[in-house]
Amino acid sequence: MKTLNFTFYRPTQLLFGENNIERLPTLIQKEQKILLLYGGGSIKKNGIYDRTKQALTGYHVVEFGGIEANPHYETCMNAVAIVKQEHIDLILAVGGGSVMDAAKFIGLASKLPDTADPWQSAVLESGQCQDAVPIAVIPTLAATGSEMNAGFVISNIGLQEKRAGGNSLVIPKFAIMEPSATLSCDARQTSNGIADAYVHVLEQYLTQDQGETLQSYWAEGVLKTILAVAPRLMANLQDVDARGIFMHAATMALNGMISMGVSSDWATHMIGHELTILYGIDHGRSLTIVMPNLWRVRREAKLGRLAQYGRNVLGLTGTDSEVADQAITATQVFFQSIKMPITLSEAGISSDAIDRISQKVADRGDSFGEDGKVDSSMIKEILTLSK
Ligand code: NZQ
Ligand code: ZN
């Protein structure tokens, strides 16, 4: 057990609950120039766009739509040009994690000198950035926790790379969290979000033996909340109370609270990102295929944690070994209950993905996981089990 040692900084003002969009004028100075950033148009169908524009009456607002799911570097760079040209003071992202992530990258890249390579400087080495255009968000899909963290994931289509960046300068200044804004998410988007948030917690909880720390109990609480609310949500997508409970849990799942001072895994995500960039699979669906089989391959290293998860979250009983195996199976059953794939073939991905991804990781010399041991050969084992 290592002693606690961490820095926690999350300066996001959360305005949680209905009718908060109308409070925008209390959060933004009149003279600020705003870039209103959004995706493919869902906000124009569900009324969020109209309410946001109405609230920003009298402000200088420049709009940029078309941010893709799994945001493209190339599209974001078009927005960077506008932010520079219009001397934007605040980027207001209205949408899901892809739009919020794009805003963060754009905020960093817009402050780079023209001589810099934005992919290198504002993604791969984003932690070094010293300046950013401030970000604020109105999330419309509960999943990523991007509304209250420093992270973002950008896909470079030209390079066929989907990579994560992060910098505390782009932690959203405020997040207007209206559960009703997520009511228009369909079953697929909703289950993607449930899976993503659930796996976020497990990436930070199911690592070295953290023992019975406060972080563990917080994490177990978020996991139990998601397990309890998921069936309600999948049974009635219009259950705004359930939407709110899940939206809150998804934010707390990845705002840094449960990872204070403890190790994190993230190998499932790193492998999942390769599945998404190479095969176009939704982020959440890549995770439900990989995580249970990563646990099977890493069973010995994670046995104690798997048993703790099985007992404290899933209510399983038996020896550590029995509970660990039951916990893996029970997690797959949960993913199937929200209509998520647990194999590559279910997601329409052929087994050539196994060599393709493990070779790509080998070529980059990468290895992942809390102990850096998830290398290309282990990835091959994990994906072979996932066929
Ligand atoms: O583009 P629009 O028209 O808005 O449609 C979106 C998109 O097609 C739609 N949608 C969003 N809100 C909606 C809605 N449709 C109807 N009603 C609404 N209220 O849903 C589709 C998917 O949206 P997207 O933003 O891509 O989903 P999500 O929020 O799951 O974000 C996924 C992205 O987040 C990254 C992923 O890699 C992926 O690129 N992640 C970000 C993280 C972070 N910043 O901490 C961590 C995560 O692990 C994740 O990697
Ligand atoms: Zn995720």
Coordinates of N, CA and C in Angstrom, one line a residue, residues 20-113:
N20 N -30.8 25.7 -16.7 CA -29.5 26.4 -16.4 C -28.9 27.1 -17.6
I21 N -29.4 26.6 -18.8 CA -28.8 27.3 -20.0 C -29.1 28.8 -20.0
E22 N -30.3 29.1 -19.5 CA -30.7 30.5 -19.5 C -29.8 31.3 -18.5
R23 N -29.0 30.7 -17.7 CA -28.1 31.4 -16.8 C -26.8 31.8 -17.5
L24 N -26.6 31.4 -18.8 CA -25.3 31.7 -19.5 C -24.9 33.2 -19.3
P25 N -25.8 34.2 -19.4 CA -25.4 35.6 -19.3 C -24.7 35.9 -17.9
T26 N -25.0 35.0 -16.9 CA -24.4 35.3 -15.6 C -23.0 34.7 -15.6
L27 N -22.6 33.9 -16.6 CA -21.3 33.2 -16.6 C -20.3 33.8 -17.6
I28 N -20.8 34.6 -18.5 CA -19.9 35.1 -19.6 C -20.1 36.6 -19.7
Q29 N -18.9 37.3 -19.7 CA -18.9 38.7 -19.8 C -19.4 39.1 -21.2
K30 N -20.2 40.2 -21.2 CA -20.8 40.7 -22.4 C -19.8 40.9 -23.6
E31 N -18.6 41.3 -23.2 CA -17.7 41.7 -24.3 C -16.9 40.5 -24.8
Q32 N -17.1 39.3 -24.2 CA -16.4 38.1 -24.7 C -16.9 37.6 -26.0
K33 N -15.9 37.3 -26.9 CA -16.3 36.7 -28.2 C -16.4 35.2 -28.1
I34 N -17.5 34.6 -28.5 CA -17.7 33.2 -28.2 C -17.7 32.4 -29.5
L35 N -17.0 31.2 -29.5 CA -17.2 30.3 -30.6 C -18.1 29.2 -30.1
L36 N -19.3 29.1 -30.7 CA -20.3 28.1 -30.4 C -20.0 26.9 -31.3
L37 N -19.4 25.8 -30.6 CA -18.9 24.6 -31.3 C -19.9 23.5 -31.1
Y38 N -20.3 22.8 -32.2 CA -21.2 21.7 -32.0 C -21.0 20.6 -33.1
G39 N -21.7 19.5 -33.1 CA -21.5 18.4 -33.9 C -22.3 18.4 -35.2
G40 N -23.0 17.2 -35.4 CA -23.6 17.0 -36.7 C -25.0 17.6 -36.8
G41 N -25.5 18.2 -35.6 CA -26.8 18.9 -35.7 C -27.9 18.4 -34.8
S42 N -27.5 17.4 -33.9 CA -28.5 16.9 -32.9 C -29.0 18.1 -32.1
I43 N -28.2 19.0 -31.8 CA -28.7 20.1 -30.9 C -29.7 21.0 -31.6
K44 N -29.7 20.9 -32.9 CA -30.8 21.7 -33.6 C -32.1 21.0 -33.6
K45 N -32.0 19.7 -33.4 CA -33.3 18.9 -33.3 C -33.9 18.9 -31.9
N46 N -33.1 19.0 -30.9 CA -33.6 18.8 -29.6 C -33.8 20.1 -28.8
G47 N -33.6 21.2 -29.5 CA -34.0 22.5 -28.9 C -32.8 23.1 -28.1
I48 N -31.7 22.4 -27.9 CA -30.6 23.0 -27.1 C -30.0 24.1 -27.9
Y49 N -29.9 24.0 -29.2 CA -29.3 25.1 -30.0 C -30.1 26.4 -29.8
D50 N -31.4 26.3 -30.0 CA -32.2 27.5 -29.9 C -32.1 28.1 -28.5
R51 N -32.2 27.3 -27.5 CA -32.1 27.9 -26.1 C -30.8 28.6 -25.9
T52 N -29.7 27.9 -26.4 CA -28.4 28.5 -26.2 C -28.2 29.8 -26.9
K53 N -28.7 29.9 -28.2 CA -28.6 31.1 -29.0 C -29.4 32.2 -28.3
Q54 N -30.6 31.8 -27.9 CA -31.5 32.8 -27.2 C -30.8 33.4 -26.0
A55 N -30.2 32.5 -25.2 CA -29.5 33.0 -24.0 C -28.3 33.9 -24.3
L56 N -27.7 33.7 -25.5 CA -26.6 34.5 -25.9 C -26.9 35.7 -26.7
T57 N -28.2 36.1 -26.7 CA -28.6 37.3 -27.4 C -27.8 38.5 -27.0
G58 N -27.3 39.2 -27.9 CA -26.5 40.4 -27.6 C -25.0 40.1 -27.5
Y59 N -24.6 38.8 -27.6 CA -23.2 38.5 -27.5 C -22.6 38.4 -29.0
H60 N -21.3 38.5 -29.1 CA -20.7 38.2 -30.4 C -20.4 36.7 -30.5
V61 N -21.2 36.0 -31.3 CA -21.1 34.6 -31.3 C -20.8 34.1 -32.8
V62 N -19.7 33.3 -32.9 CA -19.3 32.7 -34.2 C -19.6 31.3 -34.0
E63 N -20.3 30.7 -35.0 CA -20.7 29.3 -34.9 C -19.7 28.4 -35.7
F64 N -19.5 27.2 -35.2 CA -18.7 26.2 -36.0 C -19.4 24.8 -35.7
G65 N -20.0 24.3 -36.7 CA -20.7 23.0 -36.6 C -19.9 21.9 -37.4
G66 N -20.3 20.7 -37.2 CA -19.7 19.6 -38.1 C -18.6 18.8 -37.4
I67 N -18.4 19.0 -36.1 CA -17.5 18.2 -35.4 C -18.0 16.7 -35.4
E68 N -17.1 15.8 -35.8 CA -17.6 14.4 -36.0 C -17.6 13.7 -34.6
A69 N -18.3 12.6 -34.6 CA -18.1 11.6 -33.5 C -16.7 11.1 -33.6
N70 N -15.9 11.0 -32.5 CA -14.5 10.7 -32.6 C -13.8 11.8 -33.4
P71 N -13.7 13.0 -32.9 CA -13.4 14.2 -33.6 C -12.2 14.1 -34.5
H72 N -12.3 14.6 -35.7 CA -11.2 14.6 -36.6 C -10.2 15.8 -36.4
Y73 N -9.0 15.5 -36.4 CA -7.9 16.6 -36.2 C -8.1 17.6 -37.4
E74 N -8.3 17.1 -38.6 CA -8.4 18.0 -39.7 C -9.6 19.0 -39.6
T75 N -10.7 18.5 -39.1 CA -11.9 19.4 -39.0 C -11.6 20.4 -37.9
C76 N -11.0 19.9 -36.8 CA -10.7 20.8 -35.7 C -9.7 21.9 -36.1
M77 N -8.8 21.6 -37.0 CA -7.9 22.6 -37.5 C -8.6 23.8 -38.2
N78 N -9.7 23.4 -38.9 CA -10.5 24.5 -39.5 C -11.0 25.4 -38.5
A79 N -11.4 24.9 -37.4 CA -12.0 25.7 -36.3 C -10.8 26.6 -35.6
V80 N -9.6 26.0 -35.6 CA -8.5 26.8 -35.0 C -8.3 28.0 -35.8
A81 N -8.4 27.9 -37.2 CA -8.2 29.1 -38.0 C -9.2 30.2 -37.7
I82 N -10.4 29.7 -37.4 CA -11.5 30.7 -37.1 C -11.2 31.4 -35.8
V83 N -10.8 30.5 -34.8 CA -10.6 31.1 -33.4 C -9.5 32.1 -33.5
K84 N -8.5 31.9 -34.3 CA -7.3 32.9 -34.4 C -7.8 34.1 -35.2
Q85 N -8.5 33.9 -36.2 CA -8.9 35.0 -37.1 C -9.9 35.9 -36.4
E86 N -10.8 35.3 -35.6 CA -11.9 36.1 -34.9 C -11.5 36.5 -33.5
H87 N -10.3 36.2 -33.1 CA -9.9 36.5 -31.7 C -10.9 36.1 -30.7
I88 N -11.3 34.8 -30.7 CA -12.3 34.2 -29.8 C -11.8 34.2 -28.4
D89 N -12.6 34.6 -27.4 CA -12.3 34.6 -26.0 C -12.7 33.3 -25.2
L90 N -13.8 32.6 -25.8 CA -14.3 31.5 -25.1 C -14.9 30.5 -26.1
I91 N -14.5 29.2 -25.9 CA -15.1 28.2 -26.8 C -16.2 27.5 -26.0
L92 N -17.4 27.6 -26.5 CA -18.6 27.0 -25.8 C -19.0 25.7 -26.6
A93 N -18.6 24.6 -26.0 CA -18.9 23.3 -26.7 C -20.3 22.8 -26.3
V94 N -21.1 22.5 -27.2 CA -22.5 22.1 -27.0 C -22.7 20.7 -27.7
G95 N -22.6 19.6 -26.9 CA -22.7 18.3 -27.6 C -22.2 17.2 -26.7
G96 N -21.8 16.1 -27.3 CA -21.2 15.0 -26.5 C -19.7 15.2 -26.3
G97 N -19.1 14.1 -25.9 CA -17.7 14.1 -25.6 C -16.9 14.5 -26.8
S98 N -17.3 14.1 -28.0 CA -16.5 14.5 -29.1 C -16.4 16.0 -29.3
V99 N -17.5 16.7 -29.1 CA -17.5 18.2 -29.2 C -16.7 18.8 -28.1
M100 N -16.9 18.3 -26.9 CA -16.1 18.8 -25.7 C -14.6 18.6 -25.9
D101 N -14.3 17.4 -26.4 CA -12.8 17.1 -26.6 C -12.3 18.0 -27.7
A102 N -13.0 18.1 -28.8 CA -12.6 19.0 -29.9 C -12.3 20.4 -29.4
A103 N -13.2 20.9 -28.6 CA -13.0 22.3 -28.0 C -11.7 22.4 -27.3
K104 N -11.4 21.3 -26.5 CA -10.1 21.4 -25.7 C -8.9 21.4 -26.6
F105 N -8.9 20.6 -27.6 CA -7.8 20.6 -28.5 C -7.7 21.9 -29.2
I106 N -8.8 22.4 -29.7 CA -8.9 23.7 -30.4 C -8.4 24.8 -29.5
G107 N -8.8 24.8 -28.3 CA -8.3 25.8 -27.3 C -6.8 25.8 -27.1
L108 N -6.2 24.7 -27.1 CA -4.7 24.6 -27.0 C -4.1 25.0 -28.3
A109 N -4.6 24.4 -29.4 CA -3.9 24.6 -30.7 C -4.0 26.1 -31.2
S110 N -5.0 26.8 -30.7 CA -5.2 28.2 -31.2 C -4.2 29.1 -30.6
K111 N -3.5 28.6 -29.6 CA -2.5 29.5 -28.9 C -1.1 29.1 -29.3
L112 N -1.0 28.1 -30.2 CA 0.4 27.7 -30.6 C 0.9 28.7 -31.7
P113 N 2.2 28.9 -31.7 CA 2.8 29.7 -32.8 C 2.6 29.0 -34.2

